[in-house]
Short mmCIF file of C-alpha atoms in Angstrom, two decimals:
data_model
loop_
_atom_site.label_atom_id
_atom_site.label_comp_id
_atom_site.label_asym_id
_atom_site.label_seq_id
_atom_site.Cartn_x
_atom_site.Cartn_y
_atom_site.Cartn_z
CA MET A 1 -23.88 -31.02 -15.11
CA LYS A 2 -23.15 -28.52 -17.74
CA SER A 3 -25.04 -25.68 -19.30
CA PHE A 4 -26.62 -25.48 -22.55
CA SER A 5 -27.08 -23.13 -25.60
CA ALA A 6 -30.52 -22.81 -26.88
CA GLU A 7 -29.73 -24.96 -29.92
CA LYS A 8 -28.30 -27.69 -28.01
CA MET A 9 -31.45 -27.64 -25.94
CA ARG A 10 -33.51 -28.01 -28.89
CA SER A 11 -31.63 -30.87 -30.47
CA LEU A 12 -32.02 -32.76 -27.23
CA ASP A 13 -35.57 -32.24 -27.22
CA ARG A 14 -35.51 -33.58 -30.82
CA ARG A 15 -33.24 -36.40 -29.98
CA THR A 16 -35.45 -37.47 -27.09
CA ILE A 17 -38.48 -37.26 -29.09
CA ASP A 18 -37.22 -39.12 -32.20
CA GLU A 19 -34.68 -41.68 -30.54
CA TYR A 20 -36.03 -42.34 -27.16
CA GLY A 21 -39.76 -42.24 -28.19
CA ILE A 22 -41.22 -39.66 -25.62
CA PRO A 23 -43.60 -37.55 -27.50
CA GLY A 24 -43.20 -33.78 -27.10
CA ILE A 25 -46.51 -33.58 -25.40
CA VAL A 26 -45.32 -35.69 -22.81
CA LEU A 27 -42.26 -33.82 -22.29
CA MET A 28 -44.25 -30.53 -21.94
CA GLU A 29 -46.71 -32.25 -19.50
CA ASN A 30 -43.53 -33.27 -17.44
CA ALA A 31 -42.29 -29.74 -17.54
CA GLY A 32 -45.68 -28.44 -16.36
CA SER A 33 -46.06 -30.83 -13.67
CA ALA A 34 -42.39 -30.12 -12.35
CA LEU A 35 -43.38 -26.46 -12.54
CA THR A 36 -46.35 -26.86 -10.60
CA ARG A 37 -44.68 -28.71 -7.77
CA GLU A 38 -42.00 -25.95 -7.69
CA ILE A 39 -44.42 -23.31 -7.51
CA GLN A 40 -46.43 -24.87 -4.64
CA ARG A 41 -42.99 -25.12 -2.74
CA PHE A 42 -42.37 -21.39 -3.69
CA VAL A 43 -45.77 -20.32 -2.30
CA SER A 44 -45.82 -22.56 0.66
CA GLY A 45 -45.13 -19.63 3.23
CA MET A 46 -47.47 -17.24 1.64
CA HIS A 47 -50.77 -15.97 2.52
CA ASN A 48 -53.65 -17.12 0.02
CA PRO A 49 -51.48 -16.94 -3.02
CA GLU A 50 -53.37 -16.09 -6.30
CA PHE A 51 -51.80 -16.86 -9.68
CA VAL A 52 -51.53 -14.64 -12.66
CA ILE A 53 -50.04 -16.62 -15.61
CA LEU A 54 -48.88 -15.08 -18.61
CA ALA A 55 -48.55 -17.33 -21.75
CA GLY A 56 -47.23 -16.84 -25.20
CA LYS A 57 -47.79 -18.99 -28.07
CA GLY A 58 -44.57 -21.11 -27.81
CA ASN A 59 -43.48 -24.14 -25.74
CA ASN A 60 -43.20 -21.97 -22.71
CA GLY A 61 -46.99 -20.98 -23.20
CA GLY A 62 -47.62 -24.65 -23.36
CA ASP A 63 -45.85 -25.42 -20.24
CA ALA A 64 -48.03 -22.39 -18.64
CA PHE A 65 -51.12 -24.04 -19.88
CA ILE A 66 -50.55 -27.08 -18.33
CA THR A 67 -49.48 -25.41 -15.04
CA ALA A 68 -52.50 -23.20 -14.91
CA GLY A 69 -54.74 -26.35 -15.44
CA GLN A 70 -52.92 -28.08 -12.54
CA LEU A 71 -53.24 -25.00 -10.12
CA PHE A 72 -56.83 -24.80 -11.05
CA ALA A 73 -57.48 -28.20 -10.42
CA LYS A 74 -55.80 -27.70 -6.96
CA HIS A 75 -58.35 -24.95 -6.34
CA TYR A 76 -55.93 -21.91 -6.28
CA PRO A 77 -57.26 -18.71 -7.90
CA VAL A 78 -55.76 -18.54 -11.53
CA ALA A 79 -56.00 -15.57 -13.95
CA LEU A 80 -54.70 -16.76 -17.33
CA PHE A 81 -53.57 -13.91 -19.73
CA MET A 82 -52.53 -14.87 -23.31
CA ALA A 83 -50.27 -12.88 -25.49
CA ALA A 84 -51.69 -14.72 -28.57
CA ARG A 85 -55.10 -15.94 -29.68
CA PRO A 86 -55.88 -19.60 -29.55
CA ASP A 87 -56.00 -19.86 -33.38
CA GLU A 88 -52.22 -18.89 -33.51
CA LEU A 89 -51.03 -21.85 -31.40
CA ALA A 90 -49.63 -25.00 -33.06
CA GLY A 91 -48.31 -28.26 -32.18
CA ASP A 92 -47.79 -29.15 -28.64
CA ALA A 93 -48.88 -25.82 -27.20
CA ALA A 94 -52.08 -26.13 -28.95
CA GLU A 95 -52.69 -29.43 -27.44
CA ALA A 96 -51.99 -28.24 -24.02
CA PHE A 97 -54.19 -25.34 -24.52
CA GLU A 98 -57.19 -27.80 -25.71
CA ALA A 99 -56.79 -29.83 -22.34
CA LEU A 100 -57.48 -26.72 -20.33
CA PRO A 101 -60.55 -26.89 -18.20
CA GLN A 102 -63.49 -25.45 -19.90
CA THR A 103 -64.34 -23.21 -17.05
CA LEU A 104 -60.58 -21.89 -17.05
CA LYS A 105 -60.81 -21.34 -20.86
CA GLU A 106 -63.98 -19.18 -20.57
CA GLN A 107 -61.99 -16.92 -18.17
CA ILE A 108 -58.94 -16.26 -20.33
CA GLN A 109 -57.95 -12.82 -20.89
CA PHE A 110 -55.95 -11.11 -23.69
CA ASP A 111 -55.10 -7.57 -22.29
CA PHE A 112 -52.84 -7.41 -19.33
CA SER A 113 -52.54 -4.42 -17.00
CA ALA A 114 -51.35 -3.38 -13.43
CA ASP A 115 -54.91 -3.73 -12.42
CA ALA A 116 -54.80 -7.54 -12.64
CA LEU A 117 -52.32 -7.72 -9.83
CA GLY A 118 -53.41 -7.70 -6.16
CA GLU A 119 -51.07 -7.94 -3.11
CA ASN A 120 -51.31 -11.69 -3.37
CA SER A 121 -50.64 -12.24 -6.63
CA VAL A 122 -47.77 -14.42 -7.85
CA ILE A 123 -46.78 -13.93 -11.60
CA VAL A 124 -45.76 -16.96 -13.73
CA ASP A 125 -43.71 -16.08 -16.93
CA GLY A 126 -44.40 -18.35 -19.75
CA LEU A 127 -44.32 -15.38 -22.34
CA LEU A 128 -41.31 -16.05 -24.21
CA GLY A 129 -38.73 -18.90 -24.35
CA THR A 130 -35.05 -19.64 -25.37
CA GLY A 131 -35.44 -18.38 -29.08
CA ILE A 132 -35.97 -14.92 -28.27
CA ARG A 133 -33.32 -12.72 -30.39
CA GLY A 134 -33.46 -8.74 -30.73
CA PRO A 135 -35.99 -6.14 -29.57
CA LEU A 136 -39.19 -7.10 -28.14
CA ARG A 137 -42.39 -6.69 -30.03
CA GLU A 138 -45.59 -5.76 -28.42
CA PRO A 139 -47.37 -6.78 -26.14
CA PHE A 140 -44.48 -8.38 -24.73
CA ALA A 141 -42.38 -5.18 -23.86
CA THR A 142 -45.45 -3.65 -22.12
CA TRP A 143 -46.29 -6.83 -20.21
CA ILE A 144 -42.76 -7.33 -19.13
CA ARG A 145 -42.47 -3.78 -17.93
CA ILE A 146 -45.70 -4.26 -15.89
CA VAL A 147 -44.31 -7.34 -14.12
CA ASN A 148 -40.84 -5.56 -13.38
CA ASP A 149 -42.57 -2.51 -12.07
CA SER A 150 -44.72 -4.68 -9.71
CA ARG A 151 -43.67 -5.73 -6.14
CA ASN A 152 -45.07 -9.25 -6.84
CA PRO A 153 -43.15 -12.30 -6.77
CA VAL A 154 -42.23 -13.86 -10.05
CA VAL A 155 -41.54 -17.35 -11.22
CA ALA A 156 -40.03 -17.73 -14.61
CA ILE A 157 -40.54 -20.90 -16.74
CA ASP A 158 -37.41 -22.29 -18.23
CA ILE A 159 -35.72 -18.92 -18.88
CA PRO A 160 -37.08 -15.20 -17.95
CA SER A 161 -38.87 -13.89 -20.94
CA GLY A 162 -36.62 -11.43 -23.09
CA LEU A 163 -33.32 -13.08 -21.87
CA ASN A 164 -30.97 -14.18 -24.47
CA ALA A 165 -30.36 -18.06 -23.78
CA ASP A 166 -26.98 -17.96 -25.21
CA ASP A 167 -25.03 -15.04 -23.99
CA GLY A 168 -27.47 -13.32 -21.18
CA SER A 169 -27.95 -9.95 -23.12
CA ALA A 170 -31.42 -8.37 -23.15
CA ASP A 171 -32.69 -4.94 -23.96
CA LEU A 172 -35.65 -5.85 -21.60
CA CYS A 173 -36.35 -9.08 -19.68
CA ILE A 174 -38.28 -10.40 -16.74
CA THR A 175 -36.63 -10.01 -13.63
CA ALA A 176 -37.58 -13.47 -11.79
CA ASP A 177 -37.38 -14.42 -7.96
CA LEU A 178 -37.19 -18.13 -9.19
CA THR A 179 -36.79 -19.71 -12.51
CA VAL A 180 -37.60 -23.42 -13.05
CA THR A 181 -35.37 -24.38 -16.06
CA MET A 182 -36.24 -27.65 -17.96
CA ALA A 183 -33.62 -30.21 -18.06
CA ALA A 184 -30.51 -28.12 -17.75
CA VAL A 185 -29.43 -24.59 -17.06
CA LYS A 186 -29.26 -22.30 -19.95
CA THR A 187 -25.74 -20.66 -20.52
CA GLY A 188 -27.12 -17.18 -20.86
CA MET A 189 -28.70 -17.57 -17.24
CA LEU A 190 -25.05 -17.34 -15.99
CA LEU A 191 -23.98 -14.36 -17.98
CA ARG A 192 -24.21 -10.64 -18.22
CA LYS A 193 -27.80 -10.05 -17.24
CA GLY A 194 -28.59 -13.49 -16.50
CA PRO A 195 -27.83 -14.13 -12.78
CA ASN A 196 -29.90 -11.21 -11.83
CA ALA A 197 -32.69 -11.99 -14.25
CA SER A 198 -33.18 -15.69 -13.06
CA GLY A 199 -32.87 -15.32 -9.45
CA ARG A 200 -32.71 -18.57 -7.85
CA ILE A 201 -32.45 -21.42 -10.38
CA VAL A 202 -34.09 -24.93 -10.13
CA VAL A 203 -33.51 -27.37 -12.56
CA ALA A 204 -36.52 -29.90 -13.51
CA PRO A 205 -36.07 -33.06 -15.05
CA ILE A 206 -38.58 -33.72 -18.00
CA GLY A 207 -37.64 -36.98 -19.36
CA ILE A 208 -34.40 -36.29 -21.47
CA PRO A 209 -32.12 -39.14 -20.53
CA ASP A 210 -28.98 -38.27 -18.54
CA ARG A 211 -26.73 -39.99 -21.25
CA TYR A 212 -28.04 -37.48 -23.68
CA LEU A 213 -27.23 -34.55 -21.46
CA GLU A 214 -23.69 -35.96 -20.95
CA GLU A 215 -23.04 -36.92 -24.56
CA ALA A 216 -24.21 -33.38 -25.85
CA GLY A 217 -21.11 -31.47 -24.66
CA GLY A 218 -22.62 -28.28 -22.95
CA ASP A 219 -20.93 -25.11 -22.26
CA TYR A 220 -19.89 -24.37 -18.70
CA GLU A 221 -19.25 -27.00 -15.77
CA LEU A 222 -21.78 -26.52 -13.01
CA PHE A 223 -21.55 -27.85 -9.51
CA THR A 224 -24.92 -28.97 -8.01
CA LYS A 225 -26.58 -31.01 -5.31
CA ARG A 226 -25.80 -34.15 -7.26
CA ASP A 227 -22.10 -33.34 -7.51
CA ALA A 228 -22.03 -32.43 -3.72
CA ALA A 229 -23.63 -35.82 -2.73
CA HIS A 230 -20.93 -37.53 -4.49
CA LEU A 231 -18.34 -35.90 -2.53
CA LEU A 232 -20.10 -35.89 0.89
CA ASN A 233 -19.34 -39.36 1.89
CA ARG A 234 -21.63 -41.37 4.38
CA GLU A 235 -19.77 -40.92 7.75
CA PRO A 236 -18.70 -44.25 9.53
CA PHE A 237 -20.85 -45.05 12.47
CA ASP A 238 -17.64 -45.73 14.66
CA THR A 239 -16.06 -42.29 13.81
CA PHE A 240 -14.51 -40.12 16.43
CA LYS A 241 -13.23 -36.74 16.97
CA ASN A 242 -9.70 -37.10 15.85
CA ARG A 243 -10.28 -39.11 12.95
CA ARG A 244 -12.68 -36.12 11.87
CA GLY A 245 -9.69 -33.70 11.93
CA HIS A 246 -8.31 -30.89 13.95
CA LEU A 247 -8.39 -27.35 12.57
CA ALA A 248 -6.95 -24.31 13.51
CA VAL A 249 -8.56 -21.02 12.94
CA ILE A 250 -5.78 -18.06 12.97
CA GLY A 251 -7.15 -14.76 12.94
CA GLY A 252 -8.58 -11.81 14.92
CA SER A 253 -6.91 -8.58 16.05
CA VAL A 254 -7.90 -5.50 18.11
CA ASP A 255 -10.02 -4.27 15.36
CA TYR A 256 -11.69 -7.41 14.37
CA CYS A 257 -11.63 -9.75 17.23
CA SER A 258 -15.02 -11.77 16.40
CA ALA A 259 -14.55 -12.98 12.93
CA PRO A 260 -12.47 -16.06 13.70
CA PHE A 261 -15.35 -17.25 15.91
CA LEU A 262 -17.75 -17.27 12.91
CA SER A 263 -15.25 -19.66 11.28
CA GLY A 264 -14.75 -21.74 14.21
CA GLU A 265 -18.40 -22.43 14.90
CA ALA A 266 -19.01 -22.87 11.09
CA ALA A 267 -16.17 -25.52 11.09
CA LEU A 268 -17.63 -27.52 13.91
CA ARG A 269 -21.03 -27.61 12.45
CA ALA A 270 -19.40 -28.77 9.15
CA GLY A 271 -17.85 -31.59 10.70
CA ALA A 272 -14.43 -30.92 12.25
CA GLY A 273 -13.78 -33.20 15.35
CA LEU A 274 -11.75 -30.26 17.00
CA VAL A 275 -11.54 -26.49 16.30
CA THR A 276 -8.96 -24.46 18.19
CA ILE A 277 -9.04 -20.46 17.69
CA LEU A 278 -5.66 -18.87 17.84
CA LEU A 279 -6.18 -15.39 18.93
CA PRO A 280 -3.96 -12.36 19.74
CA ASP A 281 -3.45 -12.14 23.43
CA SER A 282 -4.54 -8.37 23.59
CA ALA A 283 -7.62 -8.88 21.27
CA ASP A 284 -10.60 -8.64 23.35
CA ILE A 285 -13.46 -11.42 23.07
CA LEU A 286 -16.57 -9.43 22.33
CA CYS A 287 -18.82 -12.22 21.27
CA SER A 288 -20.34 -15.26 22.91
CA VAL A 289 -18.19 -18.45 22.38
CA ARG A 290 -19.53 -21.90 21.61
CA LYS A 291 -18.33 -24.02 24.64
CA ALA A 292 -17.05 -26.81 22.11
CA LEU A 293 -14.44 -24.27 20.76
CA ILE A 294 -10.99 -24.46 21.94
CA VAL A 295 -9.37 -20.80 22.38
CA ARG A 296 -5.63 -20.18 22.82
CA ARG A 297 -4.36 -16.82 23.48
CA ILE A 298 -1.03 -16.09 21.36
CA ALA A 299 1.48 -13.58 22.54
CA ASP A 300 1.28 -10.34 20.54
CA GLY A 301 3.47 -7.98 22.47
CA GLN A 302 0.46 -6.04 23.13
CA HIS A 303 0.36 -4.82 19.52
CA GLY A 304 -3.11 -6.19 18.99
CA CYS A 305 -2.34 -8.45 16.22
CA PHE A 306 -0.02 -11.23 15.51
CA ASN A 307 3.76 -10.46 14.96
CA GLU A 308 7.23 -11.82 15.23
CA SER A 309 6.49 -12.22 19.15
CA SER A 310 3.93 -14.84 18.31
CA LEU A 311 5.97 -17.16 16.01
CA GLN A 312 7.32 -19.55 18.53
CA GLN A 313 4.09 -20.25 20.36
CA LEU A 314 2.06 -20.35 16.87
CA GLU A 315 4.67 -23.16 15.79
CA ARG A 316 3.94 -25.16 18.70
CA GLU A 317 0.16 -24.85 18.43
CA ILE A 318 -0.20 -25.89 14.94
CA LEU A 319 1.99 -29.05 15.07
CA PRO A 320 -1.09 -31.22 15.64
CA MET A 321 -3.38 -29.59 13.52
CA GLN A 322 -4.58 -31.38 10.15
CA ALA A 323 -5.57 -28.11 8.61
CA LEU A 324 -5.30 -24.17 9.05
CA ALA A 325 -7.85 -21.45 8.25
CA ILE A 326 -6.03 -18.20 8.13
CA GLY A 327 -7.22 -14.57 7.67
CA PRO A 328 -10.57 -13.77 9.33
CA GLY A 329 -9.95 -10.50 11.15
CA LEU A 330 -6.30 -10.84 10.97
CA SER A 331 -5.10 -7.58 10.04
CA HIS A 332 -2.97 -6.68 7.02
CA ARG A 333 -0.16 -4.69 8.90
CA GLU A 334 3.02 -5.42 7.77
CA GLU A 335 4.17 -6.84 11.17
CA THR A 336 1.87 -9.81 10.53
CA LEU A 337 3.79 -10.76 7.64
CA PRO A 338 6.40 -13.19 9.35
CA VAL A 339 3.43 -14.95 10.53
CA LEU A 340 1.87 -15.55 7.42
CA GLU A 341 5.07 -16.63 6.11
CA LEU A 342 5.55 -19.24 9.00
CA LEU A 343 2.03 -20.64 8.56
CA ILE A 344 2.25 -21.21 4.74
CA ALA A 345 5.84 -22.73 5.05
CA SER A 346 4.17 -25.20 7.53
CA GLY A 347 2.93 -27.25 4.48
CA LYS A 348 -0.30 -27.88 6.15
CA PRO A 349 -3.56 -27.75 4.10
CA LEU A 350 -4.92 -24.27 4.50
CA VAL A 351 -7.43 -21.79 3.61
CA LEU A 352 -6.53 -18.16 3.21
CA ASP A 353 -8.97 -15.48 3.17
CA ALA A 354 -9.61 -11.81 4.16
CA ASP A 355 -6.35 -10.00 5.47
CA ALA A 356 -4.30 -13.11 4.77
CA LEU A 357 -5.17 -12.45 0.98
CA ASN A 358 -4.37 -8.91 1.28
CA LEU A 359 -1.04 -9.58 2.87
CA VAL A 360 -0.36 -12.09 -0.11
CA ALA A 361 -1.31 -9.22 -2.71
CA MET A 362 1.10 -7.16 -0.81
CA ASN A 363 3.76 -9.77 -0.84
CA PRO A 364 3.16 -12.08 -3.76
CA GLU A 365 6.46 -13.93 -3.21
CA LEU A 366 4.76 -15.68 -0.25
CA LEU A 367 3.16 -18.07 -2.92
CA GLU A 368 6.42 -18.67 -5.01
CA GLU A 369 6.45 -22.29 -3.92
CA LYS A 370 3.28 -23.59 -5.61
CA ARG A 371 1.31 -25.64 -3.35
CA SER A 372 -1.78 -27.40 -4.59
CA ASN A 373 -3.21 -27.86 -0.88
CA ILE A 374 -3.90 -24.09 -0.55
CA ILE A 375 -7.40 -22.65 -0.97
CA LEU A 376 -7.73 -18.98 -1.91
CA THR A 377 -11.09 -17.55 -1.30
CA PRO A 378 -11.06 -13.92 -2.61
CA HIS A 379 -14.20 -11.56 -3.06
CA PRO A 380 -14.04 -9.34 -6.17
CA GLY A 381 -12.07 -6.49 -4.48
CA GLU A 382 -9.61 -9.00 -3.11
CA MET A 383 -9.34 -10.63 -6.36
CA ALA A 384 -8.56 -7.36 -8.02
CA ARG A 385 -5.52 -6.80 -5.52
CA LEU A 386 -4.45 -10.17 -6.25
CA GLN A 387 -4.58 -9.82 -10.09
CA ASN A 388 -2.62 -6.52 -9.88
CA ALA A 389 -0.01 -8.38 -7.62
CA PHE A 390 0.61 -11.23 -10.06
CA GLY A 391 0.17 -9.18 -13.16
CA LEU A 392 -2.97 -10.89 -14.36
CA ASP A 393 -5.82 -9.46 -16.46
CA GLY A 394 -8.88 -8.55 -14.48
CA SER A 395 -10.82 -7.74 -17.66
CA LYS A 396 -11.42 -11.50 -18.49
CA HIS A 397 -14.44 -13.73 -17.61
CA ARG A 398 -14.62 -14.76 -14.01
CA ILE A 399 -13.93 -18.36 -14.95
CA GLU A 400 -10.66 -17.22 -16.79
CA GLN A 401 -9.61 -15.05 -13.92
CA ALA A 402 -10.08 -17.83 -11.42
CA LEU A 403 -8.16 -20.07 -13.50
CA ASP A 404 -5.43 -17.61 -14.17
CA LEU A 405 -4.75 -16.89 -10.36
CA SER A 406 -5.12 -20.73 -9.83
CA TYR A 407 -2.31 -21.32 -12.24
CA VAL A 408 0.12 -18.79 -11.35
CA THR A 409 -0.20 -19.42 -7.56
CA GLY A 410 -0.71 -23.19 -7.91
CA ALA A 411 -3.58 -22.76 -5.17
CA VAL A 412 -7.28 -23.74 -5.69
CA VAL A 413 -9.28 -20.37 -6.18
CA VAL A 414 -12.61 -19.54 -4.99
CA LEU A 415 -13.82 -16.22 -6.79
CA LYS A 416 -16.73 -15.44 -4.73
CA GLY A 417 -19.89 -13.67 -5.71
CA SER A 418 -23.42 -14.59 -7.26
CA ARG A 419 -22.44 -17.98 -8.79
CA SER A 420 -19.16 -18.42 -7.24
CA VAL A 421 -16.29 -20.01 -9.61
CA THR A 422 -13.91 -22.70 -8.05
CA ALA A 423 -10.81 -23.40 -10.13
CA SER A 424 -7.97 -25.58 -9.60
CA PRO A 425 -4.30 -25.49 -10.91
CA ALA A 426 -4.97 -28.30 -13.11
CA GLY A 427 -7.42 -26.38 -15.16
CA ASP A 428 -10.60 -27.77 -13.88
CA TYR A 429 -13.47 -25.42 -12.85
CA ASN A 430 -16.91 -25.13 -11.86
CA ILE A 431 -19.65 -22.54 -11.42
CA ASN A 432 -21.62 -22.93 -8.17
CA MET A 433 -25.57 -23.26 -8.29
CA SER A 434 -26.44 -22.98 -4.77
CA GLY A 435 -26.63 -19.45 -2.96
CA CYS A 436 -28.84 -16.48 -2.89
CA ALA A 437 -28.53 -12.81 -1.39
CA ALA A 438 -28.74 -13.94 2.03
CA LEU A 439 -24.94 -14.53 1.85
CA SER A 440 -24.29 -10.93 0.85
CA THR A 441 -23.61 -9.84 4.57
CA ALA A 442 -20.62 -9.16 6.59
CA GLY A 443 -19.05 -12.05 7.84
CA SER A 444 -20.34 -14.54 5.45
CA GLY A 445 -17.06 -15.26 4.07
CA ASP A 446 -15.66 -16.09 7.39
CA THR A 447 -18.28 -18.85 7.60
CA LEU A 448 -17.32 -20.27 4.17
CA THR A 449 -13.41 -20.10 5.42
CA GLY A 450 -14.61 -22.47 8.47
CA ILE A 451 -16.50 -24.94 6.14
CA CYS A 452 -13.71 -25.24 3.70
CA GLY A 453 -11.09 -25.43 6.50
CA ALA A 454 -13.28 -28.36 8.24
CA LEU A 455 -13.50 -30.40 4.90
CA LEU A 456 -9.59 -29.98 4.68
CA ALA A 457 -9.01 -31.09 8.19
CA GLU A 458 -11.27 -34.03 7.41
CA GLY A 459 -9.04 -35.20 4.61
CA CYS A 460 -10.76 -33.75 1.52
CA ASP A 461 -8.17 -32.45 -1.17
CA ALA A 462 -8.36 -28.73 -1.64
CA TYR A 463 -10.38 -28.67 -4.91
CA ASP A 464 -13.00 -30.92 -3.62
CA ALA A 465 -13.08 -28.95 -0.21
CA ALA A 466 -13.34 -25.73 -2.07
CA ARG A 467 -16.19 -26.62 -4.46
CA LEU A 468 -18.18 -28.94 -1.69
CA GLY A 469 -17.65 -25.87 1.00
CA VAL A 470 -18.88 -23.38 -1.50
CA PHE A 471 -22.19 -25.40 -2.37
CA LEU A 472 -22.78 -26.06 1.24
CA HIS A 473 -22.37 -22.28 2.28
CA GLY A 474 -24.68 -21.47 -0.61
CA LEU A 475 -27.24 -23.99 0.42
CA CYS A 476 -27.36 -22.62 4.01
CA GLY A 477 -28.37 -19.30 2.53
CA GLU A 478 -31.13 -20.88 0.56
CA ILE A 479 -32.41 -22.47 3.77
CA LEU A 480 -32.40 -19.36 5.71
CA SER A 481 -33.98 -17.07 3.06
CA PRO A 482 -34.28 -18.59 -0.36
CA TYR A 483 -35.74 -15.52 -2.11
CA GLY A 484 -34.36 -12.44 -0.37
CA SER A 485 -31.65 -11.28 2.14
CA ARG A 486 -33.17 -9.02 4.58
CA GLY A 487 -32.99 -10.00 8.24
CA ILE A 488 -30.44 -12.50 7.85
CA ILE A 489 -26.71 -12.12 9.28
CA ALA A 490 -23.80 -14.33 9.16
CA ASP A 491 -24.14 -15.40 12.55
CA ASP A 492 -27.25 -17.27 11.43
CA LEU A 493 -25.51 -19.52 8.80
CA ALA A 494 -23.77 -21.89 11.12
CA ASP A 495 -26.92 -23.19 12.38
CA ALA A 496 -28.14 -24.12 8.96
CA ILE A 497 -25.13 -26.33 8.13
CA PRO A 498 -26.66 -29.40 9.87
CA GLN A 499 -29.89 -29.06 7.60
CA ALA A 500 -27.97 -28.28 4.55
CA LEU A 501 -25.90 -31.37 4.90
CA LYS A 502 -28.87 -33.47 5.42
CA ARG A 503 -30.33 -32.06 2.19
CA ILE A 504 -27.18 -33.10 0.44
CA LEU A 505 -27.09 -36.60 1.94
CA PRO A 506 -29.42 -37.74 4.50
CA THR A 507 -27.11 -39.90 6.25
CA ALA A 508 -24.42 -36.93 6.53
#
């Protein structure tokens, strides 16, 4: 799937109407019905939700009218506020308005204020669509400020009102918890103010043929549930643990002794047949350990971290492994450098994270011999250090940053953050479309390292393991807390992996 500009989406709508023969009002009805379904999912855990629906005079307003009518028919309390008079409506939006139940029409209001919002109110934003350019006029600016100043949950129709659909700019725009976007993601939702304004994004099919979307040639490559399902193969019924791969998680130190266990448990949950934690001998285990994990103590000369005294034993331990996950809690002391050199030189598929990345940033020659079966997973701070080490331009767009680092190192790069970017040395990339703020917590990256390591151990190539792992990790966050982050910690993520796998592929 790709993202599309406003003009591309308009042309796709026109082609669907003119060539495929679906009337515009049918596309609008499909959009309204999809929106209603997503709104009902959104409020499923809320107590007595009441809907405040804001409608403009364009197609977003038409979608809002259809949804208002459907929610009203389902006996939800609905208050409909219009930013235009009915005689200003035209085309499909006018037709959608005429189809509203008469009782609801008689209750329409034209002046919106904060007094209209109660503690159970859910705001549905259908004010402005993809055609907005320049400063907002009234009443839109005032209404948007009221919405943003409230603490009420917000669902945006297609795109948050006021956000530029092409470049993500906005003087003022709605900040939504959920955006139900029609047919495809709009490029501006991924740029500048777009990610924060859009919140969680759900793509709703409305009848535009997949072939048209493929032929249109969009802007950015996205990785979605459909892509994940293509990579997550149905598991053979007669599989066994050795066929599913043996992963070694190499990390921990006297300062950060529990991080490897976050990775190890995630790897087991993600499908690795066996997982061995290789831990410095003098690093205490201060957490509960899953009984299915194998733990091996590695000599460290009582230094509290891996060092030259660890080399001989490590070399023996990694021989039977299909893949290595290196870095969680590792320590970036200079004495650990020979250990990282040994592990990289082993030639095994591996994930480098956390202090393994910091050691690479301090010693970029570690990746002189380019290898495409390595995954690097930097967060923005680690990325900045790596860019400095390899002489790369950190002012570029995130996609270009990831591609540049991938090219210079020969490794697959996951640039973590909101809408993580995965890039390959061949020049391929994608923007991940799963995830939420629940992942912004200490140890979340260690869980991702374990997931990617498990996929490598099972035989995935590095690019597929990285992009599938990132999507699966993000989906775990959505399952635990799709619209917020408070109360979720990294320890919770591994338990969500089985459910996430089932959502991608029921037979996983």
